[in-house]
Amino acid sequence: MRLGLSLGYQTAWSTPADHLALAREADRLGYAVVWAAEAYGSDSPSMLAWLAGQTERIDLGSAVMQIPARSPAATAMTAATIDTLSGGRFRLGLGVSGPQVSEGWHGVRFARPLARTREYVDIVRLALARKPVTYAGEHYRLPLPDGPGKALRLGFHPPRERIPIYLAAVGPKNLELAGEIADGWLGIFYAPDFAAEQLRAVAAGRARAGRELAGFDVVPSVPVVVGDDVAACAELVRWYAALYLGGMGSREQNFYNQLAVRMGYPDEARQVQDLYLARRQRDAAAAVPLEFIDRTSLLGPKERIADRMRAYAESGVTTLSVTVFAADAESGVRTLRTCAEALDLAGVGE
């Protein structure tokens, strides 16, 4: 198992300089990859292109580039460009986002996300392989059949014809799709004791494609807070958990809330969502069970974090991407160093 760094996206309490400091330290420490995200604020490729010129060895991944935000060809162009700028260090993480962002921000209907994702990845791979892009799908037609367009190919030679593609997936069907068409899975709220159910779905998709699970990159994004008091550490993660379980989606369609239900928290998940949608965010955060936070995070002193890292590795994780919950960049840098030391202590690093 290798370590990665999940930066998330820019917020009111973070700056590009903070993210750069963390990325550089992760690069120095030998982390495998740094991921940048997007929702409806900062975009991931701009951040990654900026980091590409200021790091040396670490891979740069989008977690994610939103499928409804860009045409498949635009995504392929961006991926090829960042791969070139970075000397072949780019990883393309894709996700459909949710109906609120897809329809409210991008104006793209959320219907049939799995079928759209499959076609999207097909076209991206065609373009990156510098083949003429012709496609006759249900959701994408290239070239358009009733106009002057013609089949085009990518107009320059990137370092690699096959850039690794990852899918962000939460539900069982999407996990199967990730196993079938992608090179890796970007997970969230990953609990080692629940992972077997999720990886069975991934393995089913791999089998459909005639492949085994070996060689597939399992990459959960895991909050980390270092400290002596586990409950106190969990307090820093509560707001994040409440946002996703309560506010990232509608009452009828919140994939993260549904995951918490499958993990054994039906009543708690409903309560968090009810409170959050009633604009009682503080109460929603307080209602997130400590057990749920602890199962899906790295909390406590270095030795406890090392024990948890062993559990993640044994469950099938191949790249453990930590999300630093710290007051400032300096504290975040110390946390990255502690995680590297914990991995050594755990004895599960590559």
Tab-separated table of C-alpha atoms in Angstrom:
chain	number	residue	atom	x	y	z
A	1	MET	CA	0.000	0.000	0.000
A	2	ARG	CA	1.209	3.501	-0.876
A	3	LEU	CA	0.149	6.870	0.485
A	4	GLY	CA	-1.605	9.589	-1.475
A	5	LEU	CA	-2.747	13.093	-0.589
A	6	SER	CA	-6.288	14.341	-1.226
A	7	LEU	CA	-6.353	18.140	-1.285
A	8	GLY	CA	-10.052	18.524	-1.970
A	9	TYR	CA	-10.955	21.898	-3.430
A	10	GLN	CA	-10.378	25.485	-2.469
A	11	THR	CA	-12.526	26.676	0.429
A	12	ALA	CA	-12.888	29.800	2.509
A	13	TRP	CA	-10.262	28.432	4.914
A	14	SER	CA	-7.653	27.209	2.411
A	15	THR	CA	-5.399	28.837	-0.157
A	16	PRO	CA	-3.463	27.642	-3.205
A	17	ALA	CA	-0.278	28.284	-1.215
A	18	ASP	CA	-1.498	25.865	1.474
A	19	HIS	CA	-2.191	23.197	-1.127
A	20	LEU	CA	1.185	23.745	-2.756
A	21	ALA	CA	2.996	23.368	0.577
A	22	LEU	CA	1.206	20.084	1.243
A	23	ALA	CA	1.813	18.778	-2.283
A	24	ARG	CA	5.522	19.600	-2.117
A	25	GLU	CA	5.899	17.889	1.246
A	26	ALA	CA	4.043	14.821	-0.012
A	27	ASP	CA	6.365	14.809	-3.038
A	28	ARG	CA	9.426	14.997	-0.765
A	29	LEU	CA	8.109	12.203	1.465
A	30	GLY	CA	7.513	9.833	-1.441
A	31	TYR	CA	3.725	9.906	-1.563
A	32	ALA	CA	2.438	8.282	-4.754
A	33	VAL	CA	-0.134	10.854	-5.872
A	34	VAL	CA	-1.789	14.143	-4.990
A	35	TRP	CA	-5.455	14.559	-5.906
A	36	ALA	CA	-7.426	17.776	-6.463
A	37	ALA	CA	-11.222	17.969	-6.515
A	38	GLU	CA	-13.962	20.179	-7.922
A	39	ALA	CA	-17.593	20.788	-7.088
A	40	TYR	CA	-18.917	24.245	-8.030
A	41	GLY	CA	-15.948	26.385	-7.091
A	42	SER	CA	-12.289	25.813	-7.943
A	43	ASP	CA	-11.677	23.357	-10.774
A	44	SER	CA	-9.287	20.435	-10.500
A	45	PRO	CA	-7.262	20.663	-13.758
A	46	SER	CA	-6.135	24.250	-13.136
A	47	MET	CA	-4.849	23.313	-9.701
A	48	LEU	CA	-3.137	20.189	-11.012
A	49	ALA	CA	-1.449	21.996	-13.894
A	50	TRP	CA	-0.145	24.562	-11.401
A	51	LEU	CA	1.169	21.814	-9.107
A	52	ALA	CA	2.720	19.951	-12.040
A	53	GLY	CA	5.239	22.717	-12.585
A	54	GLN	CA	6.206	22.869	-8.907
A	55	THR	CA	6.601	19.181	-8.020
A	56	GLU	CA	9.043	16.569	-9.270
A	57	ARG	CA	7.991	12.946	-8.797
A	58	ILE	CA	4.497	12.738	-7.345
A	59	ASP	CA	1.614	11.821	-9.655
A	60	LEU	CA	-1.198	14.355	-10.108
A	61	GLY	CA	-4.776	13.130	-10.128
A	62	SER	CA	-8.211	14.635	-10.600
A	63	ALA	CA	-10.628	13.442	-7.955
A	64	VAL	CA	-12.591	14.253	-9.867
A	65	MET	CA	-13.114	16.019	-13.164
A	66	GLN	CA	-16.894	16.189	-13.416
A	67	ILE	CA	-18.376	14.371	-16.393
A	68	PRO	CA	-21.267	16.842	-16.894
A	69	ALA	CA	-18.840	19.788	-16.885
A	70	ARG	CA	-16.938	18.920	-20.076
A	71	SER	CA	-17.342	17.078	-23.335
A	72	PRO	CA	-15.337	13.826	-23.501
A	73	ALA	CA	-13.038	15.417	-26.081
A	74	ALA	CA	-12.353	18.422	-23.834
A	75	THR	CA	-11.503	16.081	-20.974
A	76	ALA	CA	-9.137	14.102	-23.198
A	77	MET	CA	-7.421	17.315	-24.323
A	78	THR	CA	-6.978	18.443	-20.726
A	79	ALA	CA	-5.698	15.052	-19.589
A	80	ALA	CA	-3.194	14.866	-22.448
A	81	THR	CA	-2.009	18.417	-21.768
A	82	ILE	CA	-1.437	17.920	-18.033
A	83	ASP	CA	0.237	14.578	-18.716
A	84	THR	CA	2.608	16.394	-21.076
A	85	LEU	CA	3.267	19.277	-18.678
A	86	SER	CA	4.036	16.848	-15.859
A	87	GLY	CA	6.160	14.390	-17.849
A	88	GLY	CA	3.634	11.565	-17.706
A	89	ARG	CA	2.406	11.949	-14.118
A	90	PHE	CA	-1.330	12.544	-14.623
A	91	ARG	CA	-4.181	10.282	-13.444
A	92	LEU	CA	-7.676	11.023	-14.722
A	93	GLY	CA	-10.364	10.611	-12.088
A	94	LEU	CA	-13.922	11.034	-13.343
A	95	GLY	CA	-17.319	11.247	-11.682
A	96	VAL	CA	-20.874	12.157	-12.587
A	97	SER	CA	-21.276	14.324	-9.464
A	98	GLY	CA	-24.904	14.428	-8.262
A	99	PRO	CA	-28.198	15.635	-9.665
A	100	GLN	CA	-28.063	18.969	-7.828
A	101	VAL	CA	-24.691	19.952	-9.311
A	102	SER	CA	-25.200	18.293	-12.689
A	103	GLU	CA	-28.570	19.882	-13.353
A	104	GLY	CA	-28.304	23.024	-11.225
A	105	TRP	CA	-24.753	24.084	-12.076
A	106	HIS	CA	-23.981	22.473	-15.436
A	107	GLY	CA	-27.470	22.205	-16.911
A	108	VAL	CA	-26.983	18.537	-17.770
A	109	ARG	CA	-29.698	15.994	-17.028
A	110	PHE	CA	-28.602	13.392	-14.500
A	111	ALA	CA	-30.601	10.545	-16.045
A	112	ARG	CA	-28.836	7.219	-16.715
A	113	PRO	CA	-25.457	8.177	-15.223
A	114	LEU	CA	-23.922	4.714	-15.646
A	115	ALA	CA	-24.625	4.547	-19.371
A	116	ARG	CA	-23.329	8.086	-19.866
A	117	THR	CA	-20.172	7.288	-17.929
A	118	ARG	CA	-19.486	4.187	-20.028
A	119	GLU	CA	-19.799	6.133	-23.300
A	120	TYR	CA	-17.781	9.037	-21.924
A	121	VAL	CA	-14.851	6.809	-20.973
A	122	ASP	CA	-14.988	5.082	-24.355
A	123	ILE	CA	-14.595	8.423	-26.147
A	124	VAL	CA	-11.858	9.680	-23.825
A	125	ARG	CA	-9.837	6.519	-24.444
A	126	LEU	CA	-10.307	6.833	-28.220
A	127	ALA	CA	-9.078	10.416	-28.156
A	128	LEU	CA	-6.082	9.727	-25.901
A	129	ALA	CA	-5.026	6.861	-28.166
A	130	ARG	CA	-4.987	9.402	-31.042
A	131	LYS	CA	-7.546	7.436	-33.018
A	132	PRO	CA	-10.166	9.188	-35.164
A	133	VAL	CA	-13.030	9.871	-32.786
A	134	THR	CA	-16.169	8.318	-34.188
A	135	TYR	CA	-18.870	7.167	-31.813
A	136	ALA	CA	-22.510	6.223	-32.166
A	137	GLY	CA	-23.910	5.925	-28.666
A	138	GLU	CA	-27.173	6.695	-26.967
A	139	HIS	CA	-25.775	9.792	-25.277
A	140	TYR	CA	-22.915	10.846	-27.565
A	141	ARG	CA	-22.740	10.949	-31.370
A	142	LEU	CA	-19.431	11.938	-32.945
A	143	PRO	CA	-19.301	13.411	-35.486
A	144	LEU	CA	-22.864	14.695	-35.504
A	145	PRO	CA	-24.590	12.869	-38.357
A	146	ASP	CA	-26.370	15.861	-39.913
A	147	GLY	CA	-23.674	18.523	-40.139
A	148	PRO	CA	-20.246	19.374	-41.502
A	149	GLY	CA	-18.278	17.766	-38.678
A	150	LYS	CA	-15.710	15.098	-39.430
A	151	ALA	CA	-13.843	12.541	-37.358
A	152	LEU	CA	-10.802	14.188	-35.781
A	153	ARG	CA	-7.862	12.856	-33.822
A	154	LEU	CA	-5.875	14.480	-31.007
A	155	GLY	CA	-3.547	16.977	-32.634
A	156	PHE	CA	-0.346	16.258	-30.669
A	157	HIS	CA	1.487	13.294	-29.157
A	158	PRO	CA	1.205	13.124	-25.339
A	159	PRO	CA	3.785	11.064	-23.403
A	160	ARG	CA	1.389	8.125	-23.023
A	161	GLU	CA	-1.398	6.713	-25.137
A	162	ARG	CA	-3.108	5.249	-22.071
A	163	ILE	CA	-3.520	7.567	-19.098
A	164	PRO	CA	-4.900	5.743	-16.011
A	165	ILE	CA	-8.613	6.385	-15.557
A	166	TYR	CA	-10.316	6.210	-12.171
A	167	LEU	CA	-14.012	6.374	-11.349
A	168	ALA	CA	-15.486	7.874	-8.207
A	169	ALA	CA	-18.148	5.362	-7.196
A	170	VAL	CA	-20.400	4.846	-4.193
A	171	GLY	CA	-23.292	2.571	-5.159
A	172	PRO	CA	-22.957	-1.131	-6.070
A	173	LYS	CA	-23.714	-0.715	-9.794
A	174	ASN	CA	-21.252	2.137	-10.139
A	175	LEU	CA	-18.625	0.057	-8.329
A	176	GLU	CA	-19.169	-2.729	-10.855
A	177	LEU	CA	-18.758	-0.237	-13.677
A	178	ALA	CA	-15.505	1.041	-12.163
A	179	GLY	CA	-14.169	-2.490	-12.028
A	180	GLU	CA	-15.184	-3.135	-15.622
A	181	ILE	CA	-13.968	-0.012	-17.448
A	182	ALA	CA	-11.501	1.812	-15.182
A	183	ASP	CA	-8.016	1.321	-13.788
A	184	GLY	CA	-8.940	2.319	-10.253
A	185	TRP	CA	-11.684	3.303	-7.828
A	186	LEU	CA	-11.865	6.577	-5.895
A	187	GLY	CA	-13.712	5.784	-2.677
A	188	ILE	CA	-15.160	7.883	0.116
A	189	PHE	CA	-16.274	6.911	3.638
A	190	TYR	CA	-14.314	3.689	3.216
A	191	ALA	CA	-14.419	1.410	6.258
A	192	PRO	CA	-12.086	-1.610	6.200
A	193	ASP	CA	-14.690	-3.770	7.941
A	194	PHE	CA	-17.274	-2.963	5.235
A	195	ALA	CA	-14.961	-3.065	2.231
A	196	ALA	CA	-15.541	-6.711	1.293
A	197	GLU	CA	-19.059	-5.904	0.088
A	198	GLN	CA	-17.809	-3.027	-2.054
A	199	LEU	CA	-14.863	-4.926	-3.489
A	200	ARG	CA	-17.126	-7.827	-4.436
A	201	ALA	CA	-18.959	-5.410	-6.710
A	202	VAL	CA	-15.662	-4.156	-8.160
A	203	ALA	CA	-14.486	-7.736	-8.693
A	204	ALA	CA	-17.733	-8.586	-10.503
A	205	GLY	CA	-17.051	-5.755	-12.925
A	206	ARG	CA	-13.464	-6.906	-13.409
A	207	ALA	CA	-14.653	-10.436	-14.133
A	208	ARG	CA	-17.098	-9.098	-16.722
A	209	ALA	CA	-14.124	-7.544	-18.501
A	210	GLY	CA	-12.088	-10.742	-18.194
A	211	ARG	CA	-9.752	-9.330	-15.546
A	212	GLU	CA	-8.878	-10.057	-11.929
A	213	LEU	CA	-8.880	-7.587	-9.065
A	214	ALA	CA	-5.079	-7.678	-8.939
A	215	GLY	CA	-3.644	-4.601	-10.597
A	216	PHE	CA	-6.734	-2.496	-9.905
A	217	ASP	CA	-5.991	0.572	-7.762
A	218	VAL	CA	-8.283	0.887	-4.716
A	219	VAL	CA	-7.989	4.508	-3.569
A	220	PRO	CA	-10.132	5.701	-0.673
A	221	SER	CA	-9.886	9.292	0.498
A	222	VAL	CA	-9.572	9.107	4.289
A	223	PRO	CA	-9.664	12.009	6.777
A	224	VAL	CA	-6.699	12.093	9.166
A	225	VAL	CA	-6.395	13.960	12.453
A	226	VAL	CA	-3.418	13.349	14.738
A	227	GLY	CA	-3.881	13.726	18.486
A	228	ASP	CA	-4.078	11.895	21.787
A	229	ASP	CA	-7.876	12.026	22.185
A	230	VAL	CA	-9.763	10.100	19.472
A	231	ALA	CA	-13.109	11.740	20.245
A	232	ALA	CA	-11.537	15.195	20.087
A	233	CYS	CA	-9.912	14.341	16.758
A	234	ALA	CA	-13.289	13.203	15.417
A	235	GLU	CA	-14.798	16.616	16.166
A	236	LEU	CA	-12.770	18.086	13.287
A	237	VAL	CA	-14.333	15.587	10.861
A	238	ARG	CA	-17.957	15.945	11.996
A	239	TRP	CA	-18.811	18.910	9.765
A	240	TYR	CA	-17.399	17.188	6.700
A	241	ALA	CA	-19.353	14.006	7.403
A	242	ALA	CA	-22.559	15.935	8.066
A	243	LEU	CA	-22.194	17.886	4.807
A	244	TYR	CA	-21.996	14.709	2.756
A	245	LEU	CA	-24.544	12.605	4.641
A	246	GLY	CA	-26.964	15.481	5.015
A	247	GLY	CA	-26.409	18.009	2.268
A	248	MET	CA	-24.724	16.425	-0.756
A	249	GLY	CA	-27.920	15.527	-2.547
A	250	SER	CA	-31.656	15.700	-2.151
A	251	ARG	CA	-33.686	13.795	0.388
A	252	GLU	CA	-34.518	11.240	-2.275
A	253	GLN	CA	-31.085	10.974	-3.909
A	254	ASN	CA	-28.037	11.257	-1.655
A	255	PHE	CA	-25.521	8.515	-2.474
A	256	TYR	CA	-23.436	9.130	0.649
A	257	ASN	CA	-26.451	8.922	2.915
A	258	GLN	CA	-27.442	5.662	1.221
A	259	LEU	CA	-23.927	4.333	1.826
A	260	ALA	CA	-24.235	5.110	5.551
A	261	VAL	CA	-27.514	3.184	5.581
A	262	ARG	CA	-25.820	0.164	3.970
A	263	MET	CA	-23.056	0.430	6.553
A	264	GLY	CA	-25.591	-0.003	9.366
A	265	TYR	CA	-26.717	3.514	10.271
A	266	PRO	CA	-30.248	3.903	8.851
A	267	ASP	CA	-31.710	5.888	11.755
A	268	GLU	CA	-28.629	8.039	12.255
A	269	ALA	CA	-28.330	8.788	8.533
A	270	ARG	CA	-31.974	9.859	8.400
A	271	GLN	CA	-31.541	12.098	11.446
A	272	VAL	CA	-28.417	13.778	10.061
A	273	GLN	CA	-30.180	14.435	6.763
A	274	ASP	CA	-33.341	15.757	8.408
A	275	LEU	CA	-31.357	18.167	10.545
A	276	TYR	CA	-29.125	19.317	7.708
A	277	LEU	CA	-31.977	19.957	5.308
A	278	ALA	CA	-33.743	21.876	8.075
A	279	ARG	CA	-30.658	24.163	8.120
A	280	ARG	CA	-29.619	22.911	11.550
A	281	GLN	CA	-26.070	22.085	10.472
A	282	ARG	CA	-24.606	22.236	13.969
A	283	ASP	CA	-27.128	19.676	15.220
A	284	ALA	CA	-26.575	17.552	12.115
A	285	ALA	CA	-22.835	17.449	12.800
A	286	ALA	CA	-23.460	16.467	16.415
A	287	ALA	CA	-25.734	13.642	15.237
A	288	VAL	CA	-23.054	11.912	13.145
A	289	PRO	CA	-22.070	8.830	15.158
A	290	LEU	CA	-18.529	8.803	16.512
A	291	GLU	CA	-18.284	5.172	15.449
A	292	PHE	CA	-19.015	6.086	11.810
A	293	ILE	CA	-16.338	8.781	11.837
A	294	ASP	CA	-13.789	6.481	13.460
A	295	ARG	CA	-14.530	3.623	11.030
A	296	THR	CA	-13.906	5.875	8.038
A	297	SER	CA	-10.984	8.003	9.298
A	298	LEU	CA	-7.473	7.863	10.735
A	299	LEU	CA	-7.737	9.349	14.207
A	300	GLY	CA	-5.469	9.470	17.229
A	301	PRO	CA	-1.755	9.089	17.926
A	302	LYS	CA	0.718	7.694	15.413
A	303	GLU	CA	0.584	4.154	16.801
A	304	ARG	CA	-3.207	3.982	16.478
A	305	ILE	CA	-3.041	5.387	12.962
A	306	ALA	CA	-0.498	2.679	12.098
A	307	ASP	CA	-2.888	-0.003	13.363
A	308	ARG	CA	-5.663	1.457	11.214
A	309	MET	CA	-3.354	1.546	8.200
A	310	ARG	CA	-2.786	-2.180	8.596
A	311	ALA	CA	-6.538	-2.693	8.535
A	312	TYR	CA	-6.861	-0.613	5.362
A	313	ALA	CA	-4.085	-2.564	3.642
A	314	GLU	CA	-5.531	-5.917	4.692
A	315	SER	CA	-8.953	-4.904	3.366
A	316	GLY	CA	-7.565	-4.367	-0.137
A	317	VAL	CA	-6.529	-0.705	-0.294
A	318	THR	CA	-3.580	-0.116	-2.617
A	319	THR	CA	-3.323	3.689	-2.363
A	320	LEU	CA	-4.436	5.286	0.906
A	321	SER	CA	-5.083	8.949	0.138
A	322	VAL	CA	-5.204	11.019	3.290
A	323	THR	CA	-7.220	14.213	3.636
A	324	VAL	CA	-5.508	16.439	6.187
A	325	PHE	CA	-7.785	18.087	8.735
A	326	ALA	CA	-5.447	20.644	10.284
A	327	ALA	CA	-5.570	24.292	11.302
A	328	ASP	CA	-2.905	25.503	8.879
A	329	ALA	CA	-0.384	24.335	6.288
A	330	GLU	CA	2.384	23.911	8.868
A	331	SER	CA	0.211	21.570	10.948
A	332	GLY	CA	-0.789	19.789	7.756
A	333	VAL	CA	2.844	19.205	6.831
A	334	ARG	CA	3.463	17.674	10.266
A	335	THR	CA	0.446	15.422	9.755
A	336	LEU	CA	1.813	14.194	6.414
A	337	ARG	CA	5.099	13.343	8.109
A	338	THR	CA	3.271	11.466	10.880
A	339	CYS	CA	1.338	9.466	8.267
A	340	ALA	CA	4.580	8.510	6.519
A	341	GLU	CA	6.060	7.409	9.843
A	342	ALA	CA	2.874	5.477	10.676
A	343	LEU	CA	3.048	3.642	7.352
A	344	ASP	CA	6.611	2.591	8.145
A	345	LEU	CA	5.505	1.504	11.610
A	346	ALA	CA	2.603	-0.475	10.147
A	347	GLY	CA	4.958	-2.360	7.841
A	348	VAL	CA	2.507	-2.375	4.923
A	349	GLY	CA	4.176	0.138	2.589
A	350	GLU	CA	5.615	-0.786	-0.785
